[in-house]
Short mmCIF file of C-alpha atoms (C1' of nucleotides) in Angstrom, two decimals:
data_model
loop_
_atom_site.label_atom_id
_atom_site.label_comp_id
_atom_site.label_asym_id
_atom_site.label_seq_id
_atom_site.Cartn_x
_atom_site.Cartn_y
_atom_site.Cartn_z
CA UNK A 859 -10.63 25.07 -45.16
CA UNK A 860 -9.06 22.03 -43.15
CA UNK A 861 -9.12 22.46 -39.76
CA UNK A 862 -8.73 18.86 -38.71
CA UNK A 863 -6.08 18.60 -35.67
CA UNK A 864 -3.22 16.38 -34.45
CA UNK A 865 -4.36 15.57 -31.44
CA UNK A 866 -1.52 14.55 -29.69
CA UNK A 867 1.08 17.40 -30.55
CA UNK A 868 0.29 21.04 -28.52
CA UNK A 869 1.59 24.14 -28.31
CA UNK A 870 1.34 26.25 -25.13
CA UNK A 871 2.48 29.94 -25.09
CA UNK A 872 4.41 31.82 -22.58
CA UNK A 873 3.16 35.60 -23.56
CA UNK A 874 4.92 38.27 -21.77
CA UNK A 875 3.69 41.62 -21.57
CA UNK A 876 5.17 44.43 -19.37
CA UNK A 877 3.49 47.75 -18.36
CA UNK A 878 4.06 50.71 -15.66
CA UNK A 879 3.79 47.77 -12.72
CA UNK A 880 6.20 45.17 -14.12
CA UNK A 881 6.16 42.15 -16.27
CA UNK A 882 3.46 40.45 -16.79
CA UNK A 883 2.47 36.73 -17.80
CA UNK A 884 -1.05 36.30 -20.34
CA UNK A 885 -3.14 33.25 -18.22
CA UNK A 886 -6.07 31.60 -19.33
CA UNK A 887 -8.82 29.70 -17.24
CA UNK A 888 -9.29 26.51 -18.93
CA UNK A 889 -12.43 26.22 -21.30
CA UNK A 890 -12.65 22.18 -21.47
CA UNK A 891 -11.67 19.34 -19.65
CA UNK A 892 -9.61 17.86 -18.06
CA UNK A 893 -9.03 20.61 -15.31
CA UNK A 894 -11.89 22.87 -16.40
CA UNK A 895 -11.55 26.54 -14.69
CA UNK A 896 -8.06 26.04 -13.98
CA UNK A 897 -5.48 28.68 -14.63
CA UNK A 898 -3.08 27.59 -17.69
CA UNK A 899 -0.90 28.86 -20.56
CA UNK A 900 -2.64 29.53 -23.45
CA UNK A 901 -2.14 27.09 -26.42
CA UNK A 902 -4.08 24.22 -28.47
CA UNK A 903 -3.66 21.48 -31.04
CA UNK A 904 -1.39 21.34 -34.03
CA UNK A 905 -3.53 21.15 -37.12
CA UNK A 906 -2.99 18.37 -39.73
CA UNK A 907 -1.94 21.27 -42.57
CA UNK A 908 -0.14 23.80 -40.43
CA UNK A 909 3.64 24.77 -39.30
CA UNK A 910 4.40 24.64 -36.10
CA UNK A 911 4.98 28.08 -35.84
CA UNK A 912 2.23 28.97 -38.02
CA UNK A 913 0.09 27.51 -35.53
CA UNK A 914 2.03 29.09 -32.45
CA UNK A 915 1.01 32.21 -34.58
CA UNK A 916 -3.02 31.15 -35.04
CA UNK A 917 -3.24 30.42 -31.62
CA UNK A 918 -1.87 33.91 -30.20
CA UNK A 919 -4.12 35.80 -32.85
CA UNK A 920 -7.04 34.30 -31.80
CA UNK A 921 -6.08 35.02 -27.80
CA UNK A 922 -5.67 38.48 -28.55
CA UNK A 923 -5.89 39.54 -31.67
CA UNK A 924 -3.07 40.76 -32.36
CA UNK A 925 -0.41 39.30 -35.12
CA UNK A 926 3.20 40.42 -35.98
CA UNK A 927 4.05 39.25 -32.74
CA UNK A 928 7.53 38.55 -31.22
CA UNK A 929 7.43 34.93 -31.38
CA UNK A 930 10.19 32.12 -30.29
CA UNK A 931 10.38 28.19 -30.09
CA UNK A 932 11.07 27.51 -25.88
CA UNK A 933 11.37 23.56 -25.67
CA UNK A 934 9.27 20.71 -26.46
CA UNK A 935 8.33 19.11 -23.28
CA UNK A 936 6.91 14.93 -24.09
CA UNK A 937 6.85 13.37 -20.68
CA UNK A 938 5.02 10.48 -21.00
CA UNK A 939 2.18 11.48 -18.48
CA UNK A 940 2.66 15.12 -18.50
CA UNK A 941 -1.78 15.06 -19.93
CA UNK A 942 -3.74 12.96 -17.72
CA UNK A 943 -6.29 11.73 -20.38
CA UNK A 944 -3.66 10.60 -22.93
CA UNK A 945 -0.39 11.54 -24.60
CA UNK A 946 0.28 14.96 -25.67
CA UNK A 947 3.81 16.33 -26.45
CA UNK A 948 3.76 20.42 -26.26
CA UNK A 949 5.70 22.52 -28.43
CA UNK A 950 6.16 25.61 -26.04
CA UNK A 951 6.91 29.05 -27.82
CA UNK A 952 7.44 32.35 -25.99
CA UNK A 953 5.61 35.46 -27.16
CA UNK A 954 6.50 39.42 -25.91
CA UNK A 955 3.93 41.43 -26.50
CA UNK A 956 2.64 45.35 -26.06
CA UNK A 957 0.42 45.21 -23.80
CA UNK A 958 -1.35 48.63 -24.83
CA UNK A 959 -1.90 47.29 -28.34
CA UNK A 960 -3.64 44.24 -26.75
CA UNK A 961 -7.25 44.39 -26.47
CA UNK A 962 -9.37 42.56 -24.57
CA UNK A 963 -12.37 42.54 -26.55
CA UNK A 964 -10.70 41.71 -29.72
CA UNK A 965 -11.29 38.10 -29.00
CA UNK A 966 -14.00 35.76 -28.14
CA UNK A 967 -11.96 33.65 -25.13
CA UNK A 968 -10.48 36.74 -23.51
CA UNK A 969 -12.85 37.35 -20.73
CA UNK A 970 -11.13 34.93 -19.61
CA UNK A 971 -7.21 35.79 -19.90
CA UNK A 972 -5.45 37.31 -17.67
CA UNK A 973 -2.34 39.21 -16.87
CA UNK A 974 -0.93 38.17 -13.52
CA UNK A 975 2.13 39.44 -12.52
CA UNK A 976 5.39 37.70 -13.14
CA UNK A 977 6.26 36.68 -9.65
CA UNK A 978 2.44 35.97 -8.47
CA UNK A 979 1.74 33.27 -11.04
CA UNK A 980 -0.68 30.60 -9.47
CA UNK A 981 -0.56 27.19 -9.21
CA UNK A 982 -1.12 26.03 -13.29
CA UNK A 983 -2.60 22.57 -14.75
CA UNK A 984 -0.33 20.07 -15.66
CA UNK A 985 3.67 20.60 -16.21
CA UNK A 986 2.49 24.43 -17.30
CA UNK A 987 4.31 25.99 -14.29
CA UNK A 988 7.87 23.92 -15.72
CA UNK A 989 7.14 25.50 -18.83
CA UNK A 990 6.76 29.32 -17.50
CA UNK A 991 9.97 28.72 -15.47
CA UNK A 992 11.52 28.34 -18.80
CA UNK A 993 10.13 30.37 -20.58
CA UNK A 994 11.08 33.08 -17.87
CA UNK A 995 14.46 31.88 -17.40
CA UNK A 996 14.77 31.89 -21.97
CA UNK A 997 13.59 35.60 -21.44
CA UNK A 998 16.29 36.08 -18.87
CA UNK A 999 19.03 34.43 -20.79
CA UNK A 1000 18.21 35.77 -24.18
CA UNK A 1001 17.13 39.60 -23.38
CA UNK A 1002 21.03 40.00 -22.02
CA UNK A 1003 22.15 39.37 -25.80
CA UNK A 1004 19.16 40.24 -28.19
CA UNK A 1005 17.36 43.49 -28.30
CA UNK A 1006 14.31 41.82 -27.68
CA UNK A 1007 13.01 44.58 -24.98
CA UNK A 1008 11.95 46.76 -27.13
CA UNK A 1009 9.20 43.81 -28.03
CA UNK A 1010 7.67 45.03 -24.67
CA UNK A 1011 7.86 48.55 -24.93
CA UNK A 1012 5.46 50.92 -27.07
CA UNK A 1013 6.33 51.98 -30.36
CA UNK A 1014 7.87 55.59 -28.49
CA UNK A 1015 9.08 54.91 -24.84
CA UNK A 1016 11.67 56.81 -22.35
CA UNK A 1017 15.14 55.37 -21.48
CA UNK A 1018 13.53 55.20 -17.72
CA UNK A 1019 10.81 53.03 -18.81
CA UNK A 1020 13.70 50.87 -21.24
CA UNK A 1021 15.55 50.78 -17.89
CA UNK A 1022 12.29 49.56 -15.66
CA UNK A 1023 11.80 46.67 -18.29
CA UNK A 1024 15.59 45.53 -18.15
CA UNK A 1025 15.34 46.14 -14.36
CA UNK A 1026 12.02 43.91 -14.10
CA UNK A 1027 13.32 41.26 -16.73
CA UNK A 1028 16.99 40.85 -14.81
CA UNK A 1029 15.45 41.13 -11.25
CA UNK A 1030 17.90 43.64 -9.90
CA UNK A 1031 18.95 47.27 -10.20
CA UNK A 1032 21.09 48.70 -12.83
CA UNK A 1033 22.95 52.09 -12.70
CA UNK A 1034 21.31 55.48 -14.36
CA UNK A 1035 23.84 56.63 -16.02
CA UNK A 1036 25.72 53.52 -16.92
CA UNK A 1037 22.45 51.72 -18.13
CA UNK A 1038 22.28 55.49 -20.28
CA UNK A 1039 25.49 54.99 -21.80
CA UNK A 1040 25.51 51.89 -23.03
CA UNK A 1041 22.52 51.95 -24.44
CA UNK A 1042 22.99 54.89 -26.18
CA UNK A 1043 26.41 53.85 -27.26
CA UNK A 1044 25.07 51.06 -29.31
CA UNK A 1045 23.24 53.55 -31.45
CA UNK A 1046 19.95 51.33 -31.23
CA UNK A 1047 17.81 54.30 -30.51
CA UNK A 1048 16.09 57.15 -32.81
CA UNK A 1049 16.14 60.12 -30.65
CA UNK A 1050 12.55 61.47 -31.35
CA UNK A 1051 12.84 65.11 -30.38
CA UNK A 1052 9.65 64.59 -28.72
CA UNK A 1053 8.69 64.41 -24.88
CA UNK A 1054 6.09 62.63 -22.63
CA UNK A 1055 2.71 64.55 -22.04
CA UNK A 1056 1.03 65.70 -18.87
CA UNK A 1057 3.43 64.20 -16.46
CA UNK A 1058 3.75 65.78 -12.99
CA UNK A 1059 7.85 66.53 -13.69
CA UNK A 1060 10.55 67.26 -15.83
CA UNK A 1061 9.21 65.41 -19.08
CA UNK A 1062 11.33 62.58 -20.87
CA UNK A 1063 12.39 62.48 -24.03
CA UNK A 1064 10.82 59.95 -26.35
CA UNK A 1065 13.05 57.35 -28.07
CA UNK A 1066 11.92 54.55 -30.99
CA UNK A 1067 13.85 51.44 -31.87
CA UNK A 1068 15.50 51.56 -34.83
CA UNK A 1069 15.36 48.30 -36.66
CA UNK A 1070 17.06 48.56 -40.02
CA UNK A 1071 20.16 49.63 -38.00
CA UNK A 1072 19.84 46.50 -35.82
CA UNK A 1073 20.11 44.45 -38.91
CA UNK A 1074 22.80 46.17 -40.19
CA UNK A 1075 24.65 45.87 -37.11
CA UNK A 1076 23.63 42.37 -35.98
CA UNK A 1077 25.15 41.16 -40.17
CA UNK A 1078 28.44 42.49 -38.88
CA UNK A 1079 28.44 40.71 -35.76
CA UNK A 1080 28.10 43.00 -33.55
CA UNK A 1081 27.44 42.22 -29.74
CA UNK A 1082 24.39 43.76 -27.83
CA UNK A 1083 25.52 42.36 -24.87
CA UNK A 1084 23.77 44.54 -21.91
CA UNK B 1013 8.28 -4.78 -22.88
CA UNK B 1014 6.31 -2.35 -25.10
CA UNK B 1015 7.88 -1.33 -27.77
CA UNK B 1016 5.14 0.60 -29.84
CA UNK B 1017 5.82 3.52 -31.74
CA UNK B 1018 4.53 6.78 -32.20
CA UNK B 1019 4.81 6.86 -35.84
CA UNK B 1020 4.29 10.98 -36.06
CA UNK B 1021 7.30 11.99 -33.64
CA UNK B 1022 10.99 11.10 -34.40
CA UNK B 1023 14.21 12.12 -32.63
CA UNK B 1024 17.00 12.98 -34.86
CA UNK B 1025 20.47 13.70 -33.11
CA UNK B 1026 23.18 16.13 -33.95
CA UNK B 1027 26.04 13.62 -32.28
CA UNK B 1028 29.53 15.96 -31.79
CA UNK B 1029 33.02 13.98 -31.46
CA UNK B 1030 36.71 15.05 -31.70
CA UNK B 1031 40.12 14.02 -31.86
CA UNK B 1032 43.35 15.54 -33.71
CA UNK B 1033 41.88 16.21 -36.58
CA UNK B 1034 38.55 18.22 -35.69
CA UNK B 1035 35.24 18.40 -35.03
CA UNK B 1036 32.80 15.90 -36.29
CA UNK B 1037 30.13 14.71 -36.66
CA UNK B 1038 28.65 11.26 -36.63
CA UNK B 1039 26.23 10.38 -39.40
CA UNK B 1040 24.65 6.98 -40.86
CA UNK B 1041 23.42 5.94 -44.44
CA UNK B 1042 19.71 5.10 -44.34
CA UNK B 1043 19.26 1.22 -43.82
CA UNK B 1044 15.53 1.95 -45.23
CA UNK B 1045 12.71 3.71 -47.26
CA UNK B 1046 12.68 6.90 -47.98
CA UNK B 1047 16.02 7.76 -49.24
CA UNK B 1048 17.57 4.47 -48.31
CA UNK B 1049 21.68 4.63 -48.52
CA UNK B 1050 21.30 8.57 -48.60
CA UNK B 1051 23.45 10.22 -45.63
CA UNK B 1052 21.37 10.91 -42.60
CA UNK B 1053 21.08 12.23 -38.83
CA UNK B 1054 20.59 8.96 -36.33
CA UNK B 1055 17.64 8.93 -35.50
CA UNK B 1056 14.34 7.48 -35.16
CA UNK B 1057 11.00 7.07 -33.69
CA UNK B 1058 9.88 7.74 -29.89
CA UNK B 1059 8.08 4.98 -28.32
CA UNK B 1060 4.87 5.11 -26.55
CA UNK B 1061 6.07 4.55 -23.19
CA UNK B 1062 9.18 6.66 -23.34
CA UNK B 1063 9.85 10.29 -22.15
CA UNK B 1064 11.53 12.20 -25.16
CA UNK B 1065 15.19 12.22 -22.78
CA UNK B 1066 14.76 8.82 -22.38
CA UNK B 1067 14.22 7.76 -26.28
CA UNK B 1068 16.86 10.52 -27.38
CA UNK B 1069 19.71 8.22 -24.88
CA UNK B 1070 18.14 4.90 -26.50
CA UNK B 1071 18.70 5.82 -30.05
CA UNK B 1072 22.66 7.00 -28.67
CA UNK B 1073 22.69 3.71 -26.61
CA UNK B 1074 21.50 1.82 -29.40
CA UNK B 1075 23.72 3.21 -32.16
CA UNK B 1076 26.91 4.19 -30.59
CA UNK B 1077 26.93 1.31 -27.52
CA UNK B 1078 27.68 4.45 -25.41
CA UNK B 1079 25.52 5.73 -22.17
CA UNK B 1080 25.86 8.63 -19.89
CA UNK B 1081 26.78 10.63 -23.14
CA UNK B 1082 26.16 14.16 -22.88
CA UNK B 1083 22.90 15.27 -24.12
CA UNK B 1084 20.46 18.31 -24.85
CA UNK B 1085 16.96 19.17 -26.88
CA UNK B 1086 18.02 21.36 -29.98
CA UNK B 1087 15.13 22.40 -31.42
CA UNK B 1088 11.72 21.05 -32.82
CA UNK B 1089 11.39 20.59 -36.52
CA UNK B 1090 7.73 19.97 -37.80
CA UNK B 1091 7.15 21.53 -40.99
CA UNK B 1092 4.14 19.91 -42.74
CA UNK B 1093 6.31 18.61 -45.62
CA UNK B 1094 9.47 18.16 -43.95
CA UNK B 1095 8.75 14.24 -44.09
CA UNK B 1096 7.60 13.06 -47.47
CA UNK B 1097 5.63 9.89 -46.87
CA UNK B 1098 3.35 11.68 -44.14
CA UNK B 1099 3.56 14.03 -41.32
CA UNK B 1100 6.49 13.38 -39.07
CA UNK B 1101 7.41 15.96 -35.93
CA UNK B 1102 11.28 15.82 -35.13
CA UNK B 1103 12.68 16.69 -32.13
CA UNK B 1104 16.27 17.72 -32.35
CA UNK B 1105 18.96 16.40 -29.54
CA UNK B 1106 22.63 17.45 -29.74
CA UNK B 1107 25.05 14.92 -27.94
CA UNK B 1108 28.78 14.98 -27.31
CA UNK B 1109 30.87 12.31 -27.45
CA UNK B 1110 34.35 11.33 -26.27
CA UNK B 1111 35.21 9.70 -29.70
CA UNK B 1112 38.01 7.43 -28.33
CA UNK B 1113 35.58 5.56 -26.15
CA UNK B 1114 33.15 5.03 -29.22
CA UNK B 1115 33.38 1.56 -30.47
CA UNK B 1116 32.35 0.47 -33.82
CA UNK B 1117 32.00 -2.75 -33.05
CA UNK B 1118 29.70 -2.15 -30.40
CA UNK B 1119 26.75 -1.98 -32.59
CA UNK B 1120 25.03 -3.49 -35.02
CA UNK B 1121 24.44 -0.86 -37.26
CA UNK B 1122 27.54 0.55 -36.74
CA UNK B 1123 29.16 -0.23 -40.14
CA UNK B 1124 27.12 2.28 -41.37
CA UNK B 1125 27.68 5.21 -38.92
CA UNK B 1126 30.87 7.48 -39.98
CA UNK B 1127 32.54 10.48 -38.41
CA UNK B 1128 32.54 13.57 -41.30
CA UNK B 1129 34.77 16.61 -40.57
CA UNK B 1130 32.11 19.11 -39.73
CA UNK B 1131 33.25 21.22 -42.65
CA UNK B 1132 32.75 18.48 -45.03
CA UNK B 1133 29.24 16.88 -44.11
CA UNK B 1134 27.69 15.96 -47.29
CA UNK B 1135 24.25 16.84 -48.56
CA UNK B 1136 21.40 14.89 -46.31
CA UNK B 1137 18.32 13.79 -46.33
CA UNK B 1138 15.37 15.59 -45.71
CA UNK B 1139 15.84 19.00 -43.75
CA UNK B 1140 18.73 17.17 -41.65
CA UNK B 1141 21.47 19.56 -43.13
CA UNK B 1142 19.04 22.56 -41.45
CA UNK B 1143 19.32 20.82 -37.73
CA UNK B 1144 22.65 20.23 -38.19
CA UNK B 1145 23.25 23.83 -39.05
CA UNK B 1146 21.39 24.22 -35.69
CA UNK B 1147 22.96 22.74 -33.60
CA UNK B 1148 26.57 23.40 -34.38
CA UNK B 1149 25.49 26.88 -34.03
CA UNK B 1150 24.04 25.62 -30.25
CA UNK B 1151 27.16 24.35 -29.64
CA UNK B 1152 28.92 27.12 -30.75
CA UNK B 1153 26.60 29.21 -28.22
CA UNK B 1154 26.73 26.77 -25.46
CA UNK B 1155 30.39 26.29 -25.12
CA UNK B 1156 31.16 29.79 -24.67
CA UNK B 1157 29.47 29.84 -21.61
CA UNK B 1158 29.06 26.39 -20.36
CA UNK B 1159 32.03 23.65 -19.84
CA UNK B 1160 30.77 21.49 -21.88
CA UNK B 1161 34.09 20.58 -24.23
CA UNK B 1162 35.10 18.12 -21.84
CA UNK B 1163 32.41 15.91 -22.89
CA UNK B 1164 34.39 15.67 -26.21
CA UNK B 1165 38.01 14.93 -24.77
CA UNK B 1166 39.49 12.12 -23.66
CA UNK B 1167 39.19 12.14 -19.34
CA UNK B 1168 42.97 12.84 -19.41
CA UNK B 1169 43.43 16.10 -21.48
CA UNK B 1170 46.46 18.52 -22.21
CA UNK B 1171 45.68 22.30 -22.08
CA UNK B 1172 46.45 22.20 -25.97
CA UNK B 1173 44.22 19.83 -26.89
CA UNK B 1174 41.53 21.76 -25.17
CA UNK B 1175 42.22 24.99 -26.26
CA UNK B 1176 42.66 23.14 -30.27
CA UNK B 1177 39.02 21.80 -29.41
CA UNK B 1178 37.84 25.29 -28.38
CA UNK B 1179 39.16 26.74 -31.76
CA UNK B 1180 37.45 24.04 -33.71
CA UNK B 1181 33.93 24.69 -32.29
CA UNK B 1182 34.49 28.64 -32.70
CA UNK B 1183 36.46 28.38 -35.90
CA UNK B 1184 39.33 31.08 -34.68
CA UNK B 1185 42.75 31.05 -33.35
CA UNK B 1186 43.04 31.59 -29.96
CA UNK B 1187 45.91 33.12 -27.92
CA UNK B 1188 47.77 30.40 -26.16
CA UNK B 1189 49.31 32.59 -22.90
CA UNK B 1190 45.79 34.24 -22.77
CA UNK B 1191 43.43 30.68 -23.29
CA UNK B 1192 45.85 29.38 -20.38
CA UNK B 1193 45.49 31.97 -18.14
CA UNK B 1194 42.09 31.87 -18.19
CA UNK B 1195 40.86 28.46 -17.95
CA UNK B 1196 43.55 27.67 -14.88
CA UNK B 1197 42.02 30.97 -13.14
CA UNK B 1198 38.46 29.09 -13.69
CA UNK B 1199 39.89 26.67 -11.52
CA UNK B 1200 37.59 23.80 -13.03
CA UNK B 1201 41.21 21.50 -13.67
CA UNK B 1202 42.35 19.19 -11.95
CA UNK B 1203 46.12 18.66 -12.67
CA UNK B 1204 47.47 15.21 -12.78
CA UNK B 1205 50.76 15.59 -12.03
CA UNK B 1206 51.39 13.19 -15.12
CA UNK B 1207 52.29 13.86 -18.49
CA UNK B 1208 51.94 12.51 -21.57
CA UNK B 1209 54.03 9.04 -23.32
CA UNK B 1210 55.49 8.48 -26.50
CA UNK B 1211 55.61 11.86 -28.17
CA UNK B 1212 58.22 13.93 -30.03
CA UNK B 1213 58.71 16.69 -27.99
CA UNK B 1214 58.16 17.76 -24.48
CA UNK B 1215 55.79 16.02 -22.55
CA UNK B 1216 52.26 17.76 -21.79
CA UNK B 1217 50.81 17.73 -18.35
CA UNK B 1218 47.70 16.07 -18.33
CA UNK B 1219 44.56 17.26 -16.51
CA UNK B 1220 40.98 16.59 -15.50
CA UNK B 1221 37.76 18.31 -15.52
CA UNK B 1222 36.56 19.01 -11.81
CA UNK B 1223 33.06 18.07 -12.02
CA UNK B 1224 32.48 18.50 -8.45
CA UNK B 1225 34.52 21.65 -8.25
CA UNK B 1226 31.75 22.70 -10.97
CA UNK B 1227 28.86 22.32 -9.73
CA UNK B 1228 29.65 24.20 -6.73
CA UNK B 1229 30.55 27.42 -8.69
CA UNK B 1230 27.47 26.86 -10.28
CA UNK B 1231 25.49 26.65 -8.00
CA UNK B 1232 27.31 30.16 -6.56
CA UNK B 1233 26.46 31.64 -10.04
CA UNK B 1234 29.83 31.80 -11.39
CA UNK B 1235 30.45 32.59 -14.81
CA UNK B 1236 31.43 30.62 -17.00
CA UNK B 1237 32.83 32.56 -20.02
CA UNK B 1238 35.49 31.93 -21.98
"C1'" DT C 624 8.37 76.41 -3.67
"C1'" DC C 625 8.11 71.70 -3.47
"C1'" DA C 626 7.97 67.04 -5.20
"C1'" DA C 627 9.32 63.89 -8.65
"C1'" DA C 628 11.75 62.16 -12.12
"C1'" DA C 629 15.14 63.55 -16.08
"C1'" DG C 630 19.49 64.20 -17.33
"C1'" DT C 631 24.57 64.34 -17.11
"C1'" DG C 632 30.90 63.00 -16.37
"C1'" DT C 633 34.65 61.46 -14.10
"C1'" DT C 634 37.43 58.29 -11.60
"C1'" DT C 635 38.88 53.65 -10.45
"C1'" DG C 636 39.84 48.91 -10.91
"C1'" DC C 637 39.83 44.83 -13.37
"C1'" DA C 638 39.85 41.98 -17.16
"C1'" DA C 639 40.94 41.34 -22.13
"C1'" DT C 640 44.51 41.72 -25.36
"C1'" DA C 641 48.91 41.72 -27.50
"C1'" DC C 642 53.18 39.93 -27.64
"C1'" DA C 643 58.38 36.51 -27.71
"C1'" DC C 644 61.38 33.57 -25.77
"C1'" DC C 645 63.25 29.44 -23.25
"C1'" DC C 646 62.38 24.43 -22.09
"C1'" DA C 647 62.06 19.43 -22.48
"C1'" DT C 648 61.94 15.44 -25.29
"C1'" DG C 649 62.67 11.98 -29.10
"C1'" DC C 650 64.89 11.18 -33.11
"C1'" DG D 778 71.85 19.12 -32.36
"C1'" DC D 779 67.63 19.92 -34.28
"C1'" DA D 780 62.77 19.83 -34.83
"C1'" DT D 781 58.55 19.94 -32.34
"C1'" DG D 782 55.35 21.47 -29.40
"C1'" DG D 783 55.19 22.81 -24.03
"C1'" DG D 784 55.31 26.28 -20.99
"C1'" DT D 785 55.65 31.02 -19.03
"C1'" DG D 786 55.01 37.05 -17.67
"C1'" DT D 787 54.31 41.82 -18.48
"C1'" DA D 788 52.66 46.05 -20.29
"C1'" DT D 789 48.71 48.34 -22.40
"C1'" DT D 790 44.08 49.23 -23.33
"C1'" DG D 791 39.33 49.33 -22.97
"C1'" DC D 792 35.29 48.52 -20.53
"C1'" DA D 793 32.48 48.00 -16.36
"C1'" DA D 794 31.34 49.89 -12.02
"C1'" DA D 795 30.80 53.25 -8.60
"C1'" DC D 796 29.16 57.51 -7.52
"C1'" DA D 797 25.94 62.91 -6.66
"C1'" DC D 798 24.24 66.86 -8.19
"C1'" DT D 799 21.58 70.10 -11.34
"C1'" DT D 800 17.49 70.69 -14.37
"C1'" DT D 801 12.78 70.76 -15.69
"C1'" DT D 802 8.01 70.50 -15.02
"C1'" DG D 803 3.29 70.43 -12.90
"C1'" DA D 804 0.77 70.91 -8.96
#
DNA sequence: TCAAAAGTGTTTGCAATACACCCATGC
DNA sequence: GCATGGGTGTATTGCAAACACTTTTGA
């Protein structure tokens, strides 16, 4: 098998994850030089016999094992000096991920990744912090007209916890009942007929995502504006 | 000067003019090897020492004469076979052009750069027709939510021929009463307090695009939408 | 019985839509 | 005077926003 690499085209990932305290952002501490031990977006080299995104996909399997991931091309970024030791041009992608399927130990590097919340990211090597801001901002931006949420979101989840995500991805507070109703209204949702265990109140009902009605909607043209 | 090229990355650029009779889009026979005289995106490689902006507004510069064109990253295209002589990573820019101030003369390759109706591009070369699929649906995107179709009309503009522009790029008829309404509430025009010379019929006022007027809404958060 | 979150409708205001006629100009 | 596109207002509808109380459950 070829594993040879292109050593000046990257990719660095932006992998969200979200979970009871908010949305979260997947760091790594650097393995290798330059900037050894320093926080940065996970990523790596482009090898000579792979697709871009099939190597957006490698990369995130071996971080965390996981595949079938949400995955999306963010924006190439090619300054000239943007790698200290020579030139590099970095395909970012954007990755949303459930963070209760992820596993630490499924991988060899993930002692050292981290989740860190969204709005306590630290200081990151390079141009990495430009590239989070985008990839946020992308998140922002394209979660207002996709039904990408439910990325984030367990297989079965409450409307409450669908309304924390939104809540945490917009930054700001949306209406019960209004959130509830349009929602709803876009008939998105399988209503399980099941409810959340051993929770100290009135339990929720449990909802799933209901893709083959997305794609029948979305080849009509149908608007999921939220 | 250095003028060294990376020989693995190429821009290609989805270039967006138009004038009474539609949208279009600019595209060049290939002067050389592979595919020579086959229809083509502009395009071509990034140098060493330039940022991927700054090689994106040399390969306008150099082909259409024009600067201070209007100008965004697309997408990244790097399939392992996209290329067929070896591997070749394309970024994709979309630009937008005020056609009237595009001179032919003003380059040397010129001769071999034409406008196509965008509804009539021919077959290209390699997978150019899939980034120009991309970014007409970008612009298509974009526009709805940015004021970016000034970039394509003359400085001087009548409400008609903007609101003919806007029903090229989304392909629909729009209401006139409503489409005027709307954009004059934006507030974004300037009017001239001139009208147009030499025509058949009743003069059109003339107007302007605020740009200062713009960037302060934006900056407030206002949206956009049309 | 208390705490904590789930669940539920109605009213109000604004913005999108639909729609038709008179006006100015050049030929 | 006629052909061509410029310019204008109102009524209706639908959607977004604001808003508060009852229900269920476990501790």
């Amino acid at each position: 098998m070829w594993k040879e690499n292109l050593d000046s085209i990257s990719i660095d990932c932006v992998i969200f994850g979200f979970d009871e305290t908010g949305l979260k952002i997947l760091l790594i501490k650097r393995a290798g030089e330059p900037q050894k031990g320093k926080w940065a977006l996970p990523g790596g080299f482009v090898q000579t016999n792979e697709d871009l995104d099939s190597s957006a996909k490698r990369i995130l399997k071996e971080l965390t094992g996981l595949s079938n991931i949400y995955l999306d091309q963010l924006y190439t970024f090619g300054e000239v000096d943007r790698y200290p030791l020579r030139r590099v041009i970095s395909i970012a992608y954007y990755a949303l991920v459930k963070i209760r399927d992820y596993n630490l130990k499924a991988s060899a590097n993930a002692k050292e990744a981290i989740w860190h919340p969204i709005d306590q990211a630290p200081k990151l090597v390079f141009d990495h912090n430009k590239i989070l801001n985008n990839g946020i901002e992308k998140l922002r931006n394209n979660v207002r007209f996709h039904p990408i949420g439910f990325e984030l979101l367990p297989k079965k989840f409450t409307l409450s916890q669908l309304q924390q995500l939104y809540e945490a991805i917009l930054d700001k507070a949306l209406d019960k009942r209004n959130f509830r109703k349009k929602i709803l209204s876009m008939d998105l949702l399988i209503n399980l007929n099941e409810s959340q265990q051993g929770v100290a109140h009135r339990a929720a009902k449990l909802y799933q995502f209901d893709k083959n009605k997305y794609k029948e909607l979305k080849a009509r043209g149908f608007n999921f504006e939220i």
